[in-house]
Amino acid sequence: MSRPVLYLFGSAAPPVQQLSDAVRHAQATGFDVCVGLTPTAAGWLGGEVPSLEELTGHPVRSEYKQPTEADVWPDADVIVFAPVTFNSMNSWALGLTNHFVIGVVAEAIGKRIPTVAMPCVNAAYVQHPQFDRSVETLRNAGVLVLYGPGGFEPNQPGERRPEGYPWHLPLGEAARVAGAAP
């Protein structure tokens, strides 16, 4: 029996620098993991991309493939998009698919691929009226957005949380949805 496939996507927020640990956690839960990054996140992790590819056995993607190219990833059983920045949340909710990962998660709504998102935004960004609209739009479309009590709660700009980004939340939800078990 094959392992369920998890697309683990990240955008350029500081927790994306912990992505290799998140991959290992997901693999320990039983997932075959494919990593996708926004272009800025790919730049942040540039030197780490080869080790992520070795760890997952799949190419890390941050750009759309050419229409004539075959897809190099297996089909997803579940998608986790974490961390999701203010920009990525709003682009996704508005259907602005100029980045590969945003295009995939936007299409996942129509394909009914279970998708879990956990933002990483500060308290100043969430004051912008579009952010709450974006969270509501995505939730209404069937995306499990882990934001607020029981999910990611914003901190003040420049303030780091000692407990770190709660990776266990979206990865646990993905395992629950996909029925993955160690």
C-alpha positions as a printed NumPy array, in Angstrom:
array([[  0.   ,   0.   ,   0.   ],
       [  1.388,   3.396,  -0.92 ],
       [  1.791,   6.212,   1.555],
       [ -0.587,   9.19 ,   1.35 ],
       [  0.915,  12.153,  -0.482],
       [  1.239,  15.469,   1.338],
       [  2.036,  18.651,  -0.53 ],
       [  3.794,  20.822,   2.045],
       [  3.85 ,  24.426,   0.849],
       [  5.456,  27.441,   2.462],
       [  5.726,  31.147,   1.881],
       [  8.362,  33.61 ,   3.075],
       [  7.778,  33.892,   6.811],
       [ 10.466,  32.931,   9.349],
       [  9.003,  29.456,  10.146],
       [  9.689,  28.346,   6.562],
       [ 13.299,  28.007,   7.719],
       [ 12.129,  25.027,   9.825],
       [ 10.618,  23.243,   6.833],
       [ 13.041,  20.304,   6.872],
       [ 11.936,  19.5  ,  10.441],
       [  8.295,  19.703,   9.337],
       [  9.065,  17.326,   6.439],
       [ 10.654,  14.816,   8.828],
       [  7.643,  15.067,  11.147],
       [  5.24 ,  14.452,   8.246],
       [  7.303,  11.517,   7.005],
       [  7.312,  10.002,  10.499],
       [  3.512,  10.238,  10.401],
       [  3.52 ,   8.171,   7.199],
       [  3.401,  10.771,   4.424],
       [  5.218,  10.894,   1.102],
       [  6.043,  14.638,   1.067],
       [  6.414,  17.028,  -1.881],
       [  7.647,  20.559,  -1.053],
       [  6.459,  23.695,  -2.832],
       [  7.574,  27.24 ,  -2.071],
       [  6.7  ,  30.757,  -3.116],
       [  9.569,  32.309,  -5.1  ],
       [ 10.702,  34.419,  -2.125],
       [ 10.632,  31.406,   0.214],
       [ 12.641,  29.449,  -2.362],
       [ 15.206,  32.251,  -2.303],
       [ 15.366,  32.136,   1.48 ],
       [ 15.946,  28.367,   1.394],
       [ 18.139,  28.347,  -1.714],
       [ 21.043,  26.45 ,  -0.165],
       [ 18.706,  24.041,   1.606],
       [ 16.704,  23.066,  -1.494],
       [ 19.029,  20.183,  -2.502],
       [ 18.799,  18.655,   0.981],
       [ 14.984,  19.009,   0.912],
       [ 14.943,  17.214,  -2.431],
       [ 17.137,  14.446,  -1.047],
       [ 14.967,  14.201,   2.075],
       [ 11.697,  13.94 ,   0.121],
       [ 12.869,  12.182,  -3.034],
       [ 10.999,  14.802,  -5.082],
       [ 12.051,  18.076,  -6.681],
       [ 11.201,  21.223,  -4.718],
       [  8.964,  23.371,  -6.889],
       [  8.453,  27.119,  -6.864],
       [  7.635,  27.746, -10.513],
       [  4.955,  26.496, -12.88 ],
       [  6.072,  23.753, -15.254],
       [  5.868,  24.18 , -19.022],
       [  2.561,  22.941, -20.494],
       [  4.365,  20.197, -22.444],
       [  6.24 ,  18.887, -19.392],
       [  4.996,  15.908, -17.423],
       [  4.189,  16.499, -13.773],
       [  6.995,  15.171, -11.576],
       [  4.913,  14.83 ,  -8.403],
       [  2.322,  12.214,  -7.492],
       [ -1.224,  13.489,  -6.938],
       [ -1.859,  15.016,  -3.519],
       [ -4.08 ,  13.387,  -0.927],
       [ -3.852,  16.474,   1.295],
       [ -2.141,  19.881,   1.193],
       [ -0.668,  21.874,   4.053],
       [  0.187,  25.495,   3.336],
       [  2.205,  26.754,   6.279],
       [  3.473,  29.28 ,   6.946],
       [  1.142,  31.4  ,   4.839],
       [  2.023,  35.092,   4.71 ],
       [ -0.385,  38.009,   4.546],
       [  0.334,  38.366,   0.83 ],
       [ -0.173,  34.666,   0.068],
       [ -3.431,  34.458,   2.054],
       [ -4.877,  37.433,   0.225],
       [ -3.647,  36.313,  -3.211],
       [ -5.145,  32.864,  -2.676],
       [ -8.502,  34.185,  -1.483],
       [ -8.664,  36.62 ,  -4.397],
       [ -7.69 ,  33.927,  -6.928],
       [ -4.466,  35.673,  -7.964],
       [ -2.446,  32.67 ,  -9.081],
       [  0.769,  34.241, -10.29 ],
       [  2.814,  31.882,  -8.061],
       [  2.9  ,  28.093,  -8.433],
       [  1.852,  27.24 ,  -4.865],
       [ -1.032,  29.73 ,  -4.958],
       [ -2.215,  28.198,  -8.233],
       [ -2.13 ,  24.689,  -6.788],
       [ -4.057,  25.572,  -3.614],
       [ -6.587,  27.62 ,  -5.585],
       [ -7.185,  24.665,  -7.896],
       [ -7.321,  22.283,  -4.916],
       [-10.565,  23.956,  -3.846],
       [-12.236,  22.905,  -7.094],
       [-10.614,  19.466,  -7.05 ],
       [-11.802,  18.979,  -3.465],
       [ -8.32 ,  18.141,  -2.204],
       [ -8.356,  18.613,   1.576],
       [ -6.271,  21.688,   2.353],
       [ -5.032,  22.968,   5.697],
       [ -3.602,  26.482,   5.979],
       [ -1.938,  28.16 ,   8.922],
       [ -0.939,  31.799,   8.558],
       [  2.118,  33.447,  10.011],
       [  1.257,  37.124,  10.208],
       [  1.781,  39.791,  12.804],
       [ -0.861,  41.783,  14.671],
       [ -0.358,  44.83 ,  12.447],
       [ -1.098,  42.933,   9.229],
       [ -4.295,  41.386,  10.561],
       [ -5.72 ,  44.862,  11.162],
       [ -6.014,  45.285,   7.4  ],
       [ -9.662,  44.587,   6.488],
       [ -8.751,  42.254,   3.62 ],
       [ -7.15 ,  39.683,   5.915],
       [-10.363,  38.719,   7.751],
       [-12.215,  38.644,   4.419],
       [ -9.563,  36.314,   3.017],
       [ -9.755,  33.958,   5.999],
       [-13.548,  33.879,   5.703],
       [-13.452,  33.342,   1.922],
       [-11.063,  30.408,   2.237],
       [-13.002,  28.834,   5.104],
       [-16.239,  29.168,   3.121],
       [-14.506,  27.417,   0.21 ],
       [-13.697,  24.438,   2.432],
       [-10.125,  25.241,   3.444],
       [ -9.312,  24.469,   7.075],
       [ -7.662,  27.734,   8.167],
       [ -5.945,  27.346,  11.541],
       [ -6.094,  30.943,  12.679],
       [ -7.235,  32.33 ,  16.008],
       [ -7.849,  30.269,  19.153],
       [ -6.645,  26.723,  18.515],
       [ -4.514,  27.865,  15.588],
       [ -1.957,  30.559,  14.876],
       [ -2.421,  33.705,  16.935],
       [ -0.54 ,  36.806,  15.768],
       [  2.147,  38.464,  17.817],
       [  3.349,  42.047,  17.678],
       [  5.573,  43.082,  14.747],
       [  9.157,  41.973,  15.391],
       [  8.194,  39.944,  18.453],
       [  9.225,  36.305,  18.432],
       [  7.296,  33.699,  20.369],
       [  9.424,  31.505,  22.607],
       [  7.238,  28.474,  21.899],
       [  7.758,  28.841,  18.149],
       [  5.46 ,  28.189,  15.238],
       [  2.987,  25.388,  16.049],
       [  3.827,  23.041,  13.151],
       [  2.117,  20.152,  14.941],
       [ -1.295,  21.752,  14.335],
       [ -1.457,  21.711,  10.51 ],
       [  0.528,  18.469,  10.242],
       [ -1.765,  16.799,  12.768],
       [ -4.845,  17.935,  10.847],
       [ -3.348,  16.638,   7.591],
       [ -2.692,  13.243,   9.207],
       [ -6.231,  13.165,  10.568],
       [ -7.756,  14.018,   7.181],
       [ -5.582,  11.564,   5.238],
       [ -5.758,   8.796,   7.844],
       [ -1.945,   8.667,   8.024],
       [ -0.407,   6.955,  11.019],
       [  3.175,   6.198,  12.063]])
